């Protein structure tokens, strides 16, 4: 199944939501990536998108003002599509987000550092916004509705995209902002070496790329011994090319929500915060 979308690029839709769940008020999930901003309407009780997943290019340079302007357009589009007031809006950021403050921004403009993103986005989008790290958002979606649902022990989600993101769970509880995409291996930061963008930029064939991912995950396994590793991110659509080839002690599974996990997770977080604060 593929979502056709306009004006954005088509992205394959995540699996259909389970039957028999009550529909929740619609939420919006906005996932700022290093290359594209992906967005969709989300049903937070089903943990799925309800409309097409669309994408627009991340502005370059990706300054706070430029990104807010892009998000304004995106949100206007989603509000028109929803035809009802949105219950909550969440935004995923590709960097450390500590109580709303951006503490790293490898794939955004440096002027994000120290910015109170929650305040900036709440003012810029004229409504309460939940802000969190993009990989943590993807992990929350997979833990709630996808490949890590109900999984005890140590669960590690790794997103392979423009950068490498991580979400770490212990018995279902997120340890936020782990940034395990920035461990060093052979004297280099793996973020630019084993991310999906490195495969494309360097024109790597699959065996060479799989070897990098294998070495990276073996290193992580040595550090934290996860019980389950969920692989997601931009490379989600090509899981079958590499997941079966990986050899680790932990079980390794693809993200069920695929590349929409970050969108769903930001909306989930926003919905939970709005319910908790109601
Ligand atoms: C950032 C992470 C982010 C990941 C995926 C990394 O470069 O440091 O915060 O989760 O990219 O976007």
Coordinates of C-alpha atoms and ligand atoms in Angstrom, one line a residue:
X1 CA 0.0 0.0 0.0
X2 CA 1.3 3.4 -0.9
X3 CA 0.1 6.8 0.2
X4 CA -0.2 9.2 -2.7
X5 CA 0.1 12.7 -1.6
X6 CA 0.2 16.2 -3.0
X7 CA 2.3 18.3 -2.9
X8 CA 4.6 16.0 -1.1
X9 CA 6.4 12.9 -2.2
X10 CA 4.6 9.6 -1.7
X11 CA 5.7 7.4 1.2
X12 CA 4.5 3.9 1.7
X13 CA 1.8 3.8 4.4
X14 CA 2.3 2.0 7.7
X15 CA 0.3 -1.1 8.4
X16 CA -3.4 -0.6 8.9
X17 CA -4.7 0.0 12.4
X18 CA -6.2 -2.8 14.3
X19 CA -10.0 -3.0 14.1
X20 CA -12.3 -2.4 17.0
X21 CA -10.6 0.7 18.5
X22 CA -12.5 3.9 19.2
X23 CA -11.4 6.8 17.1
X24 CA -9.7 9.6 19.0
X25 CA -9.7 13.2 18.1
X26 CA -7.3 13.9 15.4
X27 CA -3.7 14.9 16.2
X28 CA -0.9 16.1 14.0
X29 CA 2.7 14.7 13.9
X30 CA 5.5 16.7 12.4
X31 CA 8.9 15.1 12.1
X32 CA 11.8 17.4 11.3
X33 CA 14.5 15.4 9.6
X34 CA 17.9 16.5 8.3
X35 CA 16.6 16.2 4.7
X36 CA 12.8 16.5 4.9
X37 CA 10.0 17.4 7.2
X38 CA 7.5 14.6 7.2
X39 CA 4.0 15.1 8.5
X40 CA 0.5 13.5 8.8
X41 CA -2.7 13.4 10.8
X42 CA -2.5 10.7 13.5
X43 CA -5.1 8.8 15.5
X44 CA -3.3 8.5 18.9
X45 CA -5.5 5.7 20.1
X46 CA -4.8 3.5 17.1
X47 CA -1.2 4.6 16.9
X48 CA -1.5 5.2 13.2
X49 CA -1.6 7.9 10.6
X50 CA -5.1 8.6 9.3
X51 CA -4.2 10.3 6.1
X52 CA -1.3 10.5 3.7
X53 CA 2.3 11.0 4.9
X54 CA 3.7 13.9 3.1
X55 CA 7.1 15.5 3.1
X56 CA 8.6 18.9 2.2
X57 CA 12.4 19.6 2.1
X58 CA 13.9 20.8 5.3
X59 CA 14.9 24.5 4.7
X60 CA 18.5 25.2 4.1
X61 CA 20.0 26.7 6.1
X62 CA 17.6 25.1 8.7
X63 CA 17.5 28.0 11.0
X64 CA 14.8 28.2 13.7
X65 CA 12.9 30.9 11.8
X66 CA 13.0 29.0 8.5
X67 CA 11.9 25.8 10.1
X68 CA 9.0 27.5 11.9
X69 CA 7.9 29.1 8.7
X70 CA 7.9 25.7 7.0
X71 CA 6.0 24.1 9.9
X72 CA 3.4 26.9 9.7
X73 CA 2.6 25.9 6.1
X74 CA 2.5 22.2 7.0
X75 CA 0.2 22.7 9.9
X76 CA -2.2 24.9 7.9
X77 CA -2.3 22.0 5.3
X78 CA -3.1 19.4 8.0
X79 CA -5.7 21.6 9.7
X80 CA -7.5 21.9 6.3
X81 CA -7.3 18.2 5.8
X82 CA -8.6 17.4 9.3
X83 CA -11.8 19.5 8.9
X84 CA -12.0 19.6 12.7
X85 CA -9.8 21.2 15.4
X86 CA -6.7 19.2 16.1
X87 CA -6.6 17.8 19.6
X88 CA -2.8 18.0 19.9
X89 CA 0.3 18.7 17.8
X90 CA 3.8 17.2 18.3
X91 CA 7.1 18.0 16.7
X92 CA 10.1 15.8 16.5
X93 CA 13.6 17.4 16.4
X94 CA 16.8 15.7 15.2
X95 CA 18.8 16.6 18.3
X96 CA 18.8 16.5 22.1
X97 CA 15.7 18.1 23.5
X98 CA 16.0 18.6 27.2
X99 CA 12.8 20.0 28.7
X100 CA 12.0 21.7 25.4
X101 CA 15.5 23.2 25.0
X102 CA 17.6 22.0 22.0
X103 CA 21.0 20.9 23.2
X104 CA 22.4 19.4 19.9
X105 CA 21.6 20.0 16.3
X106 CA 24.0 18.1 14.0
X107 CA 21.7 18.1 11.0
X108 CA 20.1 21.6 11.6
X109 CA 21.6 25.0 11.8
X110 CA 23.8 25.7 14.8
X111 CA 21.6 28.6 15.8
X112 CA 19.2 26.0 17.3
X113 CA 21.6 25.3 20.1
X114 CA 20.1 26.6 23.4
X115 CA 16.8 27.5 21.8
X116 CA 13.6 26.8 23.8
X117 CA 11.9 24.9 20.9
X118 CA 8.8 24.3 22.9
X119 CA 8.3 28.0 23.4
X120 CA 9.4 29.0 19.9
X121 CA 7.0 26.5 18.3
X122 CA 4.2 27.2 20.6
X123 CA 4.4 30.9 19.8
X124 CA 5.2 30.3 16.1
X125 CA 2.4 27.8 15.5
X126 CA 0.0 29.6 17.9
X127 CA -0.9 26.6 19.9
X128 CA 0.5 24.3 22.6
X129 CA 3.2 22.1 21.0
X130 CA 4.9 19.0 22.4
X131 CA 8.6 18.8 21.3
X132 CA 10.9 15.8 21.6
X133 CA 13.8 14.0 20.0
X134 CA 12.8 12.4 16.7
X135 CA 14.2 9.0 17.5
X136 CA 12.6 9.0 20.9
X137 CA 9.3 9.7 19.2
X138 CA 9.8 6.8 16.8
X139 CA 10.6 4.6 19.7
X140 CA 7.5 5.6 21.6
X141 CA 5.4 4.7 18.6
X142 CA 7.0 1.3 18.2
X143 CA 6.8 0.7 22.0
X144 CA 3.1 1.7 22.1
X145 CA 1.9 0.2 18.8
X146 CA 4.6 -1.5 16.8
X147 CA 7.5 -3.9 17.0
X148 CA 8.4 -3.2 20.7
X149 CA 4.9 -3.3 22.0
X150 CA 4.8 -5.1 25.4
X151 CA 8.5 -6.0 25.2
X152 CA 10.2 -6.2 28.6
X153 CA 13.8 -5.7 29.3
X154 CA 16.2 -3.5 27.4
X155 CA 14.8 -2.5 24.0
X156 CA 16.9 -0.3 21.6
X157 CA 15.4 1.4 18.6
X158 CA 17.9 2.7 16.0
X159 CA 16.8 4.9 13.2
X160 CA 19.0 5.0 10.1
X161 CA 18.3 8.1 8.1
X162 CA 20.2 11.4 7.4
X163 CA 21.7 10.8 10.9
X164 CA 21.5 7.9 13.3
X165 CA 19.0 8.2 16.1
X166 CA 18.4 6.0 19.2
X167 CA 15.6 5.4 21.6
X168 CA 16.4 3.2 24.7
X169 CA 13.7 1.5 26.8
X170 CA 13.9 -0.4 30.0
X171 CA 10.8 -2.4 30.7
X172 CA 8.8 -0.1 28.5
X173 CA 10.1 3.2 30.0
X174 CA 12.0 5.5 27.7
X175 CA 15.5 6.8 28.7
X176 CA 15.4 10.0 26.7
X177 CA 18.1 11.6 24.5
X178 CA 20.5 8.7 24.5
X179 CA 22.2 9.8 21.2
X180 CA 23.7 6.4 20.5
X181 CA 24.1 7.4 16.9
X182 CA 27.1 9.4 18.0
X183 CA 29.3 6.6 19.5
X184 CA 32.8 6.5 18.0
X185 CA 34.1 3.5 16.2
X186 CA 37.5 3.3 14.6
X187 CA 38.1 7.0 15.4
X188 CA 35.0 8.3 13.8
X189 CA 31.4 9.3 14.7
X190 CA 29.2 6.5 13.3
X191 CA 26.4 9.1 12.5
X192 CA 28.0 10.0 9.2
X193 CA 29.4 6.6 8.5
X194 CA 26.6 4.1 9.0
X195 CA 23.5 6.3 8.5
X196 CA 21.3 5.7 5.4
X197 CA 22.6 8.9 3.9
X198 CA 26.2 7.6 4.0
X199 CA 25.1 4.6 1.9
X200 CA 23.7 7.0 -0.8
X201 CA 26.4 9.7 -0.6
X202 CA 29.2 7.2 -0.9
X203 CA 27.4 5.0 -3.4
X204 CA 27.9 1.9 -1.1
X205 CA 26.7 -1.5 -2.3
X206 CA 24.5 -3.4 0.1
X207 CA 27.2 -5.8 1.4
X208 CA 29.5 -2.9 2.3
X209 CA 26.7 -1.0 4.0
X210 CA 25.4 -4.0 5.8
X211 CA 28.9 -4.6 7.1
X212 CA 29.0 -1.1 8.5
X213 CA 25.6 -1.5 10.2
X214 CA 26.7 -4.9 11.6
X215 CA 29.9 -3.4 13.1
X216 CA 28.0 -0.6 14.6
X217 CA 25.3 -2.8 16.1
X218 CA 27.9 -5.3 17.4
X219 CA 29.6 -2.3 19.2
X220 CA 26.3 -1.2 20.7
X221 CA 25.5 -4.7 21.8
X222 CA 28.8 -4.9 23.6
X223 CA 28.0 -1.6 25.3
X224 CA 24.4 -2.2 26.4
X225 CA 23.3 -5.8 25.7
X226 CA 19.8 -5.1 24.5
X227 CA 17.2 -7.9 24.3
X228 CA 15.6 -6.5 21.2
X229 CA 16.8 -4.1 18.5
X230 CA 14.2 -2.3 16.3
X231 CA 15.6 -0.8 13.1
X232 CA 13.7 2.1 11.6
X233 CA 14.3 5.5 10.0
X234 CA 14.5 6.5 6.3
X235 CA 15.9 3.1 5.4
X236 CA 12.8 1.4 6.7
X237 CA 11.5 0.8 3.3
X238 CA 14.5 -1.3 2.4
X239 CA 14.5 -3.5 5.6
X240 CA 14.5 -6.8 3.7
X241 CA 17.8 -5.8 2.0
X242 CA 19.7 -5.9 5.3
X243 CA 17.8 -7.0 8.4
X244 CA 17.9 -10.7 7.6
X245 CA 21.7 -10.5 7.1
X246 CA 22.5 -9.0 10.5
X247 CA 24.0 -11.4 13.1
X248 CA 23.6 -10.3 16.7
X249 CA 22.8 -11.9 20.1
X250 CA 19.7 -9.7 20.4
X251 CA 16.6 -10.2 18.2
X252 CA 16.6 -7.7 15.4
X253 CA 13.3 -6.6 13.9
X254 CA 12.2 -3.9 11.5
X255 CA 10.1 -1.0 12.7
X256 CA 6.4 -1.9 12.1
X257 CA 5.4 1.7 11.6
X258 CA 8.3 2.1 9.2
X259 CA 9.3 5.7 8.4
X260 CA 6.0 7.0 9.9
X261 CA 7.0 6.0 13.4
X262 CA 8.5 9.4 14.2
X263 CA 5.3 11.2 13.1
X264 CA 3.0 8.9 15.1
X265 CA 5.3 9.2 18.1
X266 CA 5.3 13.0 18.2
X267 CA 1.5 13.0 18.0
X268 CA 1.2 10.4 20.7
X269 CA 3.4 12.4 23.0
X270 CA 1.4 15.5 22.3
X271 CA -1.9 13.7 22.9
X272 CA -0.7 12.2 26.2
X273 CA 0.5 15.6 27.4
X274 CA -2.8 17.2 26.5
X275 CA -4.8 14.5 28.3
X276 CA -2.5 14.7 31.3
X277 CA -2.8 18.4 31.5
X278 CA -6.6 18.5 30.9
Ligands
LIG1 C1 21.0 13.4 16.0 C2 19.9 12.7 16.8 C3 18.8 12.3 15.9 C4 19.3 11.5 14.7 C5 18.2 11.2 13.7 C6 21.4 12.6 14.9 O1 22.4 13.2 14.2 O2 22.1 13.8 16.9 O3 19.4 13.6 17.8 O4 17.8 11.6 16.6 O5 20.3 12.3 14.0 O6 17.7 12.3 13.2

